GROMACS .gro file of C-alpha atoms in nm:
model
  398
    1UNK     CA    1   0.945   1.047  -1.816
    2UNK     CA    2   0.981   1.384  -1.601
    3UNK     CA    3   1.032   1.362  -1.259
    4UNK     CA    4   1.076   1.617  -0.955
    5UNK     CA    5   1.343   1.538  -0.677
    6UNK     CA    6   1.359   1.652  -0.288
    7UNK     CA    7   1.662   1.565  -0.087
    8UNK     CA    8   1.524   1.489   0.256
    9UNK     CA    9   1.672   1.724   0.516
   10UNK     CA   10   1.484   1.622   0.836
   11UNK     CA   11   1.603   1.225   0.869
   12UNK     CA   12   1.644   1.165   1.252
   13UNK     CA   13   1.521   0.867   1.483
   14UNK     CA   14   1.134   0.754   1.404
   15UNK     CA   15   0.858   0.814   1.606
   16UNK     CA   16   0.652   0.582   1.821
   17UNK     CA   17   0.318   0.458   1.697
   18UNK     CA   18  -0.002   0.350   1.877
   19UNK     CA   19  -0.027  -0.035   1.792
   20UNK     CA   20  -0.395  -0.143   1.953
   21UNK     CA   21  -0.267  -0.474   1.916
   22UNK     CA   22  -0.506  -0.717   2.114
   23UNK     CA   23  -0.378  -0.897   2.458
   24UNK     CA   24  -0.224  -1.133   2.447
   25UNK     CA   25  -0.189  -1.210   2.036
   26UNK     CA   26   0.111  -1.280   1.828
   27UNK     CA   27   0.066  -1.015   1.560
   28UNK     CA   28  -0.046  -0.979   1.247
   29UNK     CA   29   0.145  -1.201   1.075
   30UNK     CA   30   0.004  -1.476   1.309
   31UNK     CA   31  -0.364  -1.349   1.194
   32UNK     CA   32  -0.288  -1.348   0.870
   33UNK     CA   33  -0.182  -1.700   0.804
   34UNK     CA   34  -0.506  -1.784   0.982
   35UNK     CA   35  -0.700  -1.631   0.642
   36UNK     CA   36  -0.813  -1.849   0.419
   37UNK     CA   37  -0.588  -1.930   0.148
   38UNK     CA   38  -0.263  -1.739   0.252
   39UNK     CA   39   0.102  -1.771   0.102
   40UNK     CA   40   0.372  -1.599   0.065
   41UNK     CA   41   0.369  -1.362  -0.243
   42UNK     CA   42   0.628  -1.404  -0.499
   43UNK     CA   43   0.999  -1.214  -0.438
   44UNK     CA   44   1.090  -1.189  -0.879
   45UNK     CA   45   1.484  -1.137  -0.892
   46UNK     CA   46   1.456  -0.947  -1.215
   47UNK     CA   47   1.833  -0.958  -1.399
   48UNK     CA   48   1.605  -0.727  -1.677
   49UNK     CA   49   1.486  -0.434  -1.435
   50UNK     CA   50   1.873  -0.451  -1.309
   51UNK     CA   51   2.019  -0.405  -1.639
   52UNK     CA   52   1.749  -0.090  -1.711
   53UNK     CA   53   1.848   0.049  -1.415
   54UNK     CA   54   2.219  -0.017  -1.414
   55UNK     CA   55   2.251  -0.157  -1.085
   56UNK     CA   56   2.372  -0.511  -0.952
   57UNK     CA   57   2.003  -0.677  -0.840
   58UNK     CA   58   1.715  -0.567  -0.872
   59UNK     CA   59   1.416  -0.765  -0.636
   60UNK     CA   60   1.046  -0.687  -0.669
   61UNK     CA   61   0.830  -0.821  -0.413
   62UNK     CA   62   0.532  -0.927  -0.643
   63UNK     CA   63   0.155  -0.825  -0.518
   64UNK     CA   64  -0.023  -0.864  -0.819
   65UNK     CA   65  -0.266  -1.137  -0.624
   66UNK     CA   66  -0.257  -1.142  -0.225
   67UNK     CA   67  -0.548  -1.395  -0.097
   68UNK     CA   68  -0.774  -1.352  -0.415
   69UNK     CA   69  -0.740  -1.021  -0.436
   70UNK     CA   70  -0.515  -0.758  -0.701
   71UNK     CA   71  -0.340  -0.581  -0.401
   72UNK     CA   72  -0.133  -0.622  -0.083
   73UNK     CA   73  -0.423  -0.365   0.096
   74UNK     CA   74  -0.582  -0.640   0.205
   75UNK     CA   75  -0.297  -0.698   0.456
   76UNK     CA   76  -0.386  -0.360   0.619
   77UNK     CA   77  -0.701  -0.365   0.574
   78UNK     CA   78  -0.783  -0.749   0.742
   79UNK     CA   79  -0.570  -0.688   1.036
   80UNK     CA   80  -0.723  -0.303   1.092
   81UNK     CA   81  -1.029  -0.410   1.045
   82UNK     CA   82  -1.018  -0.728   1.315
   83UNK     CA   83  -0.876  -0.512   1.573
   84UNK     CA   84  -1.144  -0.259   1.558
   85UNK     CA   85  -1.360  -0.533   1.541
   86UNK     CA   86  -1.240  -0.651   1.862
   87UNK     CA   87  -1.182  -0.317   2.036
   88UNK     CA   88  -1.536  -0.183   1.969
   89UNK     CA   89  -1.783  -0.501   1.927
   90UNK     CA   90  -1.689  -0.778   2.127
   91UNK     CA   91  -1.627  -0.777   2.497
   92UNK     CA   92  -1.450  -1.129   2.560
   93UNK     CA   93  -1.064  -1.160   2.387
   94UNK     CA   94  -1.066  -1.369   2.117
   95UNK     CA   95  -0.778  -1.669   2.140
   96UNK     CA   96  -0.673  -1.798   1.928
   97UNK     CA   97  -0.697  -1.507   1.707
   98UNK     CA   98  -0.841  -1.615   1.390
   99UNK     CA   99  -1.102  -1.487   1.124
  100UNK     CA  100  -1.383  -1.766   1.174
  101UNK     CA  101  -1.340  -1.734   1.593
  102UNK     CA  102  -1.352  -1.358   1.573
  103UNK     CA  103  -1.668  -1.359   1.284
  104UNK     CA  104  -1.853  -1.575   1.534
  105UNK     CA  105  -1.840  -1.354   1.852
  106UNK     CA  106  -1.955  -1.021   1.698
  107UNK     CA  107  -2.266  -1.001   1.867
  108UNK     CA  108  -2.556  -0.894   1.624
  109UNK     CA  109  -2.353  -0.905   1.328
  110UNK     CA  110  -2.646  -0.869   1.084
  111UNK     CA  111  -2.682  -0.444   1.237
  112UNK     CA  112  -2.322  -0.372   1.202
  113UNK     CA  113  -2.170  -0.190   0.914
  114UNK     CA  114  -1.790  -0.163   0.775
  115UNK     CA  115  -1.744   0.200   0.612
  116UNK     CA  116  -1.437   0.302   0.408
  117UNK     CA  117  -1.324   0.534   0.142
  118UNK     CA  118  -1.093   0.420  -0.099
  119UNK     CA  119  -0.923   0.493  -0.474
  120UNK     CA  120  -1.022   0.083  -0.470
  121UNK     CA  121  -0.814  -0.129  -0.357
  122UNK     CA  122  -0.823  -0.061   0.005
  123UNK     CA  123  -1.185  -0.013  -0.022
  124UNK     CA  124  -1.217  -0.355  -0.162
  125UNK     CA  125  -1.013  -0.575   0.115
  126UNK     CA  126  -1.262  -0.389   0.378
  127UNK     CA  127  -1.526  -0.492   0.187
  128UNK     CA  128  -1.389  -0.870   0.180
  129UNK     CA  129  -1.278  -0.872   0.548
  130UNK     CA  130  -1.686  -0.723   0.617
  131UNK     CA  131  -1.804  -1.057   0.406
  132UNK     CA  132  -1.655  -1.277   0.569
  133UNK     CA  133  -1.695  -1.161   0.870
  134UNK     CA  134  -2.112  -1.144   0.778
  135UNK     CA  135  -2.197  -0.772   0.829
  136UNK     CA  136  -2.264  -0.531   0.608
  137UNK     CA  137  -1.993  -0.282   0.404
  138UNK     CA  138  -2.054   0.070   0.273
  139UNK     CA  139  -1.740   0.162   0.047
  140UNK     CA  140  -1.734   0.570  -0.066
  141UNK     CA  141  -1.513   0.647  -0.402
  142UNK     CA  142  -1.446   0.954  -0.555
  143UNK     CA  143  -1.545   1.034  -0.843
  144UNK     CA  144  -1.388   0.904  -1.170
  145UNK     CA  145  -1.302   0.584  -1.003
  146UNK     CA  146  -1.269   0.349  -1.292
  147UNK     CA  147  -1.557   0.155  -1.337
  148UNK     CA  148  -1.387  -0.178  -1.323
  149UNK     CA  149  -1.229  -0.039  -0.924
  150UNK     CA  150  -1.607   0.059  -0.861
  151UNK     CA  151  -1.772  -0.321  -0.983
  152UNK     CA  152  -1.492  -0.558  -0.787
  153UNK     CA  153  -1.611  -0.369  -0.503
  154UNK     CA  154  -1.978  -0.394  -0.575
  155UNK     CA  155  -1.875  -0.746  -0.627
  156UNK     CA  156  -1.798  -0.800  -0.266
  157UNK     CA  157  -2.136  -0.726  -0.183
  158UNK     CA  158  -2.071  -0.396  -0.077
  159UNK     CA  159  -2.271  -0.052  -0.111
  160UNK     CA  160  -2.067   0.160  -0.346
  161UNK     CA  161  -2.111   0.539  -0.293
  162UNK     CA  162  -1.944   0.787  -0.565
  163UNK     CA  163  -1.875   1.093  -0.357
  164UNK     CA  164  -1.850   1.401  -0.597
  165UNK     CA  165  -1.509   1.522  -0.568
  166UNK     CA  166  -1.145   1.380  -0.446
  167UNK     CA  167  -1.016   1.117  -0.242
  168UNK     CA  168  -1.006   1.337   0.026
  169UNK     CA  169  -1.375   1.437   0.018
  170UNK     CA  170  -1.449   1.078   0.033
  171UNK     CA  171  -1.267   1.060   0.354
  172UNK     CA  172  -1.393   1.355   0.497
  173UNK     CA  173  -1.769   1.201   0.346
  174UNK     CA  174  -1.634   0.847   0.556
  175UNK     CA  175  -1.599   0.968   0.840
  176UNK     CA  176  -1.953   1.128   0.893
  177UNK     CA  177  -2.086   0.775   0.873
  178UNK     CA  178  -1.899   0.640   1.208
  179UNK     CA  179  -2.147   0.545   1.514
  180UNK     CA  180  -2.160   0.255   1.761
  181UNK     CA  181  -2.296  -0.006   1.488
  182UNK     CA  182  -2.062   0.149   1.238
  183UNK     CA  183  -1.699   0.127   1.214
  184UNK     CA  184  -1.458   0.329   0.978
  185UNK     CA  185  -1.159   0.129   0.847
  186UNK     CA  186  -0.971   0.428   0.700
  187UNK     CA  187  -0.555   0.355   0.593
  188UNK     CA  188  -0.514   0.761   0.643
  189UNK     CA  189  -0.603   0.912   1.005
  190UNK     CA  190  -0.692   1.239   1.156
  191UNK     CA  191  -0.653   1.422   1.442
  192UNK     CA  192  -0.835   1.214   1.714
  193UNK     CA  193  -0.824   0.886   1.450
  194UNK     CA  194  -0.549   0.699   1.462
  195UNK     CA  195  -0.551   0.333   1.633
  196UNK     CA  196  -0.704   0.209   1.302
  197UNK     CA  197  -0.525   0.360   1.075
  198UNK     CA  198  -0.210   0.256   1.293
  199UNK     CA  199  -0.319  -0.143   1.236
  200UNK     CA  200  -0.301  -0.070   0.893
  201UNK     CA  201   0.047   0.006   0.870
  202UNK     CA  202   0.125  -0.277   1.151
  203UNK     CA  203  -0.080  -0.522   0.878
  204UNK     CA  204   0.177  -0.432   0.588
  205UNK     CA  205   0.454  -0.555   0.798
  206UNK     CA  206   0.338  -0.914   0.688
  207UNK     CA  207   0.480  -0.815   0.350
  208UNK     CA  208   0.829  -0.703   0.511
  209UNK     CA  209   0.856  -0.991   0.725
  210UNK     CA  210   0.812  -1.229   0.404
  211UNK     CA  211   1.063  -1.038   0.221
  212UNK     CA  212   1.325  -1.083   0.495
  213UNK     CA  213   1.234  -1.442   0.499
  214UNK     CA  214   1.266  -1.519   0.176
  215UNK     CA  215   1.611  -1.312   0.034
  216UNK     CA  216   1.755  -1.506   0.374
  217UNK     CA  217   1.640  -1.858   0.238
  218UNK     CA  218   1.738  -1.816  -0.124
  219UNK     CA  219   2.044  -1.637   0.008
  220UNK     CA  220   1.965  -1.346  -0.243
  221UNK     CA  221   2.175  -1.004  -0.201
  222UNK     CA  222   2.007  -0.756   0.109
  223UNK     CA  223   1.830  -0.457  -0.076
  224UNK     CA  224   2.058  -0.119  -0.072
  225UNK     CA  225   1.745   0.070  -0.235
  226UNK     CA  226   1.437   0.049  -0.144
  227UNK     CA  227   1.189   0.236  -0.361
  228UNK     CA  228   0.826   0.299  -0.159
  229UNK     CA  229   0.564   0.427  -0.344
  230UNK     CA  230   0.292   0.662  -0.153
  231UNK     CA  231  -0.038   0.805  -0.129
  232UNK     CA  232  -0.132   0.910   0.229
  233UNK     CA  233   0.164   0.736   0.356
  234UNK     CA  234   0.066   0.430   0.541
  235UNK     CA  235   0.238   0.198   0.283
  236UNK     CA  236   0.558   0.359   0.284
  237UNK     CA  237   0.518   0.413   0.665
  238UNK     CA  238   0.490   0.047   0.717
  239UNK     CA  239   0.859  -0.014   0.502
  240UNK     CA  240   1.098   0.276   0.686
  241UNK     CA  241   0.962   0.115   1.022
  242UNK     CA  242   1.056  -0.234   0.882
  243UNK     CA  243   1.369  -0.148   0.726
  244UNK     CA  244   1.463   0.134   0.936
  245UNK     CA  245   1.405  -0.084   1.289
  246UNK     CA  246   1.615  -0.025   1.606
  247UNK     CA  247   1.706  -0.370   1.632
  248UNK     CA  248   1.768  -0.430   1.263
  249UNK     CA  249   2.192  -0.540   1.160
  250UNK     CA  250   2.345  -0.328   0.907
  251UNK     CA  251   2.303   0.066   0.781
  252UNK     CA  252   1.967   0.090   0.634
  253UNK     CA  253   1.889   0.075   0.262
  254UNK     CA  254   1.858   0.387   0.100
  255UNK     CA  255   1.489   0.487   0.094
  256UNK     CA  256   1.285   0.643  -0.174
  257UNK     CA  257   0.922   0.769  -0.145
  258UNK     CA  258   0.774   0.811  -0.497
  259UNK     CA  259   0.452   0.939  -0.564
  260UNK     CA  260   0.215   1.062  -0.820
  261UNK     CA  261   0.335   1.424  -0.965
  262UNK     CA  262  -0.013   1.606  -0.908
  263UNK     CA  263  -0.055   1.430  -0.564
  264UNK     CA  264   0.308   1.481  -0.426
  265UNK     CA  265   0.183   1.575  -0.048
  266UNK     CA  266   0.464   1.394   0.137
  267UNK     CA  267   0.697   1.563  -0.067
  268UNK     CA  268   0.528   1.899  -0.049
  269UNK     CA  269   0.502   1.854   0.347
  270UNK     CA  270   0.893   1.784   0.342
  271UNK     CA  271   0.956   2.144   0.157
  272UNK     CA  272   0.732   2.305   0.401
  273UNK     CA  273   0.830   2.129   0.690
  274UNK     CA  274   0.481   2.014   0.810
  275UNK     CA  275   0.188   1.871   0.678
  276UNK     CA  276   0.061   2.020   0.354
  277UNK     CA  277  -0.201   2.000   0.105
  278UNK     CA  278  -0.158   1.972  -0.254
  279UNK     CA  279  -0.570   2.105  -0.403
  280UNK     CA  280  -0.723   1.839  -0.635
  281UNK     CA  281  -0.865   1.785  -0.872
  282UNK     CA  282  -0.593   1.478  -0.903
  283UNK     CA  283  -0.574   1.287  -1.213
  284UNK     CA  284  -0.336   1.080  -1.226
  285UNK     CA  285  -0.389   0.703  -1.372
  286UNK     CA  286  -0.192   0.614  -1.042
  287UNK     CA  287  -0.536   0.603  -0.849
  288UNK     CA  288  -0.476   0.382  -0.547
  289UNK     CA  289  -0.202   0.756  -0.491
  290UNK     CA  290  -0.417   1.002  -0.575
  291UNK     CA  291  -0.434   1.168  -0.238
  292UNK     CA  292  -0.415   1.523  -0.153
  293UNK     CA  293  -0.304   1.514   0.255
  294UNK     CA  294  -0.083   1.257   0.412
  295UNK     CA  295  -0.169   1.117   0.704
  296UNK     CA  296  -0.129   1.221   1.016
  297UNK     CA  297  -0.047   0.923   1.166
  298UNK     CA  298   0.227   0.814   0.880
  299UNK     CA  299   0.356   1.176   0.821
  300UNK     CA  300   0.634   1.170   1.111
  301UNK     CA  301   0.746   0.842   1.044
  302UNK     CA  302   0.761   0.944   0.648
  303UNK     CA  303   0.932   1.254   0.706
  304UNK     CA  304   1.198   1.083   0.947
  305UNK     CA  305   1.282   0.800   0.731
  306UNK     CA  306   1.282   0.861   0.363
  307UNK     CA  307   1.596   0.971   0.200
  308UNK     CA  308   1.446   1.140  -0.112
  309UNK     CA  309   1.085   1.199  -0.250
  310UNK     CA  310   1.045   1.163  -0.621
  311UNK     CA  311   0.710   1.255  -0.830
  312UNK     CA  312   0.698   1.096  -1.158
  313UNK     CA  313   0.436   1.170  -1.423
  314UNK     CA  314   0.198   0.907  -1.541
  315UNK     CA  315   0.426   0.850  -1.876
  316UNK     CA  316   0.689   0.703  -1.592
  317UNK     CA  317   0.468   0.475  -1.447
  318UNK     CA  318   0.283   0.375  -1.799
  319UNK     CA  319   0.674   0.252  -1.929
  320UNK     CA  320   0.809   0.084  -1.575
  321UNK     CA  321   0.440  -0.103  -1.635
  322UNK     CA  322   0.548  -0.232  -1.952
  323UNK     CA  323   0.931  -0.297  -1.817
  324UNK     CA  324   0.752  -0.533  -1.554
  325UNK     CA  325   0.528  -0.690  -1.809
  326UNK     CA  326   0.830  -0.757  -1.987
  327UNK     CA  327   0.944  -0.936  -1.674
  328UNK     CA  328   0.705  -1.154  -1.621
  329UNK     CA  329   0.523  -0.934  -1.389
  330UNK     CA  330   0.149  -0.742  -1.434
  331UNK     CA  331   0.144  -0.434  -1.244
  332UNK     CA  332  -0.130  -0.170  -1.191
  333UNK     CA  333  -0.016   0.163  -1.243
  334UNK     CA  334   0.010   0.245  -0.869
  335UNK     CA  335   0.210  -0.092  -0.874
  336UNK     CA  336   0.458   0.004  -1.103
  337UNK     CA  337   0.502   0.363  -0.956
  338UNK     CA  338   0.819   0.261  -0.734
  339UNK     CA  339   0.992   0.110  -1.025
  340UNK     CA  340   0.911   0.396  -1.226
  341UNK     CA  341   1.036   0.655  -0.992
  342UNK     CA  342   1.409   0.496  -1.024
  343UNK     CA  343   1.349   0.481  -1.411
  344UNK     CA  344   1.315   0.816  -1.471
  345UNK     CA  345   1.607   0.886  -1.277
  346UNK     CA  346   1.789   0.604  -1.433
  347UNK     CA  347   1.718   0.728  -1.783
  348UNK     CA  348   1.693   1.125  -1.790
  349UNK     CA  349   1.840   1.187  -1.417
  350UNK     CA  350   2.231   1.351  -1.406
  351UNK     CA  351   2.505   1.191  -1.214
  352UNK     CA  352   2.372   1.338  -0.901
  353UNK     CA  353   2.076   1.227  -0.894
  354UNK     CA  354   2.170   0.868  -0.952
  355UNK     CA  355   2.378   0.923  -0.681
  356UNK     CA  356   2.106   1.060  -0.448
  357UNK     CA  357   1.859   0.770  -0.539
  358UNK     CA  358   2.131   0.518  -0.427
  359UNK     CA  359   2.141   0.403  -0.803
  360UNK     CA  360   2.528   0.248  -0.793
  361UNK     CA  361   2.663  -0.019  -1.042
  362UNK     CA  362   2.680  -0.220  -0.677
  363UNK     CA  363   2.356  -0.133  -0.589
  364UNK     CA  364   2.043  -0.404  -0.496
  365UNK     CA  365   1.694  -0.230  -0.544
  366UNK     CA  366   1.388  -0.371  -0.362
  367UNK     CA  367   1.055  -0.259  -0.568
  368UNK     CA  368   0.740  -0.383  -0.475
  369UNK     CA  369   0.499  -0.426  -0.728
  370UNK     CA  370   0.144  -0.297  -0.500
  371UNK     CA  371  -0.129  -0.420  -0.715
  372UNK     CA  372  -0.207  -0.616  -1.023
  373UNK     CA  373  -0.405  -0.497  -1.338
  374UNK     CA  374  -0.699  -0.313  -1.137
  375UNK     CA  375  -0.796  -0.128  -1.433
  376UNK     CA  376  -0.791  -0.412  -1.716
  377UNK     CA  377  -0.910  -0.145  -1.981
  378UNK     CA  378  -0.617   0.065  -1.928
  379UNK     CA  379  -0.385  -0.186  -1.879
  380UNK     CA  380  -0.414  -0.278  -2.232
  381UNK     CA  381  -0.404   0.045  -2.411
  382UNK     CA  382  -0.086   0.091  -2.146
  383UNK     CA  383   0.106  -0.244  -2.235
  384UNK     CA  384  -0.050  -0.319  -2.568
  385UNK     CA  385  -0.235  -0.657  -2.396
  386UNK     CA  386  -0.459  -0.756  -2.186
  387UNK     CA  387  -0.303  -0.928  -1.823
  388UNK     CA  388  -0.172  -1.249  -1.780
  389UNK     CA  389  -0.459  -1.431  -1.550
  390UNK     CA  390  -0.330  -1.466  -1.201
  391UNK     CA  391  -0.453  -1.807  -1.006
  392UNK     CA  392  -0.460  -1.679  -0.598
  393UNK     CA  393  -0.851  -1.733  -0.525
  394UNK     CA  394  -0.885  -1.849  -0.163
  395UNK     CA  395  -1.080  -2.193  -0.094
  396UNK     CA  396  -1.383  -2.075   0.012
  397UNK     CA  397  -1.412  -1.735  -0.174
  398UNK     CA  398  -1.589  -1.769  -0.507
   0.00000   0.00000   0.00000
C-alpha cells in the first residue's frame, strides 16, 4: 500500500465558474428529482472504516447505484447534457424544467447525436440521458476499457468507438466529432470548452446537497476530512466548491485529493505550479481516474482548495475495496480510491502524515464511494466474490 504525499502550498480563495444555468430554473437538484426514479443515495456511518482508520466517524456517501446506474456520473452527466441541450437545440425555455418536457421540444431529434469520451462511467450516463431523450449517442473509449465498461454502454444503445491509445486521445478523438447536430458532453474542458464541462461539476452538487441533508436529519457528526478522489478534476471540483462555500458555517473540513499513482496530474500540476501532463500509457485498475491532464476548467478550483494530494497504487485501492465490502458496501476500484488514499496513510504513513491528512483520534472522515462493481470480473478476483446485487432500476428503464 505505497503512497506519494504533496502538501498543498497554493490554498487561497476559489475561483469563479461559468454556470450556463438556464433562466429562470431552480438548479440541478430541482432537475434531478424530475428523473425518473430518483432518491437519495445511501450516507453508511461505518463504526468498521473508523476503527481502520483510527478516527472518531467515519461516513461514506454510498454511489454504488444512482438512478439504475453503477455511478454518481450520471448526476453530471444528465444535468450537462440538458443544458447543452437547451443552449444549442431548442429556442423556447423549457419550464418547468424536466426530462420528458425538454425530450419533447428538441426539434428533429431523430438527426441529433450525443458524443462523449469516457473510462465508462461517464460515457454511460451520456449515453442514458441521449436515450431518453430519443437521439442518437456515439461514446469513444480508450483502449483496454474492460469489456464489461465497453457492453453497459453498448447496452444503452450507444455506438461504442475504441480509440487506440489513452483517455486523453479519446478526448482529443471527441472533440473532432462536435458540429451543429452534434453535441460533446465532455466532464474535462479545454481552452475555448468549458460551459459543459462547468454543468458537470454544478450536477455533482446534487450529491453534496444530499449529504448535508441527511448528517443534519440523523444528527450525525459534520465531516472534518473529506477524502475526494480525482481524475480530470471535475468530481473533486464539485466537493471543495460545496464544502469550501463562502456562505458555508464553520472552518472547512480538511480536504484530500487522491488519485491514481501513474495518473497523478493534479498533483503533478501542484509541484509545478500549473497545469501538467503526466505521458500514458496509464494502467491503473482505477479506470474511471486514469487521466493524464486535468481540466482546465476544475484545475484552479483544485489547486485552491485541496489541502494535500495523495497517489496510491492499485494494491491501496484493491484492500480499501475489500474494507468496504466488509462494510456492507460494493465499490469499484475508482470507488474505493478515496478510502484507500487515507488507508495507506493510516497504516504505513508516520505521525506527520496522519497529521497532514487530518487523520485525528477526533476526527470524522467523509468518503464517497463513486461507483459500484463496474468491472464484475475484477471485482471478484479483488474481493474474493462476486457483488452483492444492487436494486436502483428506474420505472421505466428496462
Amino acid at each position: 500500500m505505497r503512497y506519494e504525499l504533496h502538501l498543498n502550498p497554493a490554498t487561497g480563495p476559489l475561483p469563479a465558474l461559468p454556470t450556463g444555468a438556464p433562466p429562470g430554473d431552480a438548479g440541478p437538484g430541482a432537475f434531478h428529482r424530475s428523473l425518473p426514479g430518483y432518491r437519495c443515495t445511501p450516507l453508511r456511518d461505518s463504526p468498521e472504516l473508523a476503527r481502520l482508520l483510527g478516527v472518531r466517524a467515519v461516513l461514506v456517501k454510498d454511489e454504488a447505484t444512482r438512478l439504475g446506474l453503477p455511478s454518481f456520473k450520471i448526476l453530471g452527466a444528465s444535468w450537462a447534457t440538458v443544458t447543452a441541450v437547451l443552449r444549442h437545440w431548442i429556442a423556447q425555455p423549457v419550464t418547468p424544467l424536466t426530462l420528458d418536457r425538454v425530450a419533447a421540444a428538441i426539434p428533429r431529434p431523430r438527426t441529433r447525436r450525443l458524443v462523449a469520451a469516457t473510462d465508462g462511467n461517464h460515457g454511460r450516463g451520456v449515453a442514458r440521458m441521449a436515450r431518453l431523450l430519443g437521439v442518437a449517442a456515439t461514446i469513444l473509449v480508450p483502449a483496454g476499457t474492460a469489456g464489461a465498461r465497453t457492453d453497459a454502454i453498448a447496452d444503452e444503445g450507444a455506438e461504442v468507438v475504441v480509440v487506440d491509445g489513452s483517455y486523453d486521445d479519446a478526448i482529443a478523438a471527441s472533440a473532432a466529432l462536435a458540429g451543429p447536430d452534434t453535441l460533446v458532453v465532455s466532464d474535462t474542458s479545454w481552452p475555448g470548452y468549458e460551459l459543459i464541462p462547468a454543468a458537470v461539476v454544478a450536477g455533482y452538487a446534487t450529491l453534496f446537497a444530499e449529504i448535508d441533508a441527511d448528517i443534519a436529519g440523523r444528527g450525525l457528526p459534520a465531516p472534518t476530512v473529506v477524502a475526494l478522489q480525482a481524475g480530470v478534476g471535475a468530481f473533486a471540483a464539485a466537493g471543495i466548491r460545496h464544502f469550501r462555500a463562502p456562505d458555508r458555517p464553520g472552518p472547512p473540513p480538511r480536504t484530500v485529493v487522491v488519485e491514481p499513482t501513474g495518473a497523478n496530474c493534479l498533483m503533478a500540476s501542484a509541484r509545478a505550479g500549473r497545469l501538467a501532463e503526466v505521458p500514458g500509457p496509464h494502467r491503473s485498475t482505477m479506470a474511471g481516474l486514469n487521466c493524464g491532464l486535468p481540466s482546465v476548467l476544475a484545475w484552479p478550483t483544485v489547486r485552491a482548495g485541496a489541502d494535500v494530494f495523495l497517489a496510491v497504487d492499485d494494491d491501496a485501492a484493491h484492500r480499501a475495496m475489500t474494507e468496504l465490502a466488509d462494510a456492507g458496501v460494493v465499490a469499484g476500484e475508482s470507488g474505493a480510491a478515496g478510502l484507500a488514499g487515507l488507508l495507506a496513510v493510516a497504516r504505513t504513513g508516520d505521525p506527520g502524515d496522519r497529521t497532514r491528512t487530518g487523520l485525528a483520534p477526533d476526527a470524522c472522515v467523509l468518503v464517497v464511494n463513486t461507483e459500484g462493481a463496474t468491472d464484475p470480473v475484477n471485482y471478484r478476483r479483488v474481493v474474493g466474490h462476486a457483488p452483492a446485487p444492487l436494486d436502483d432500476t428506474p420505472a421505466g428503464v428496462a
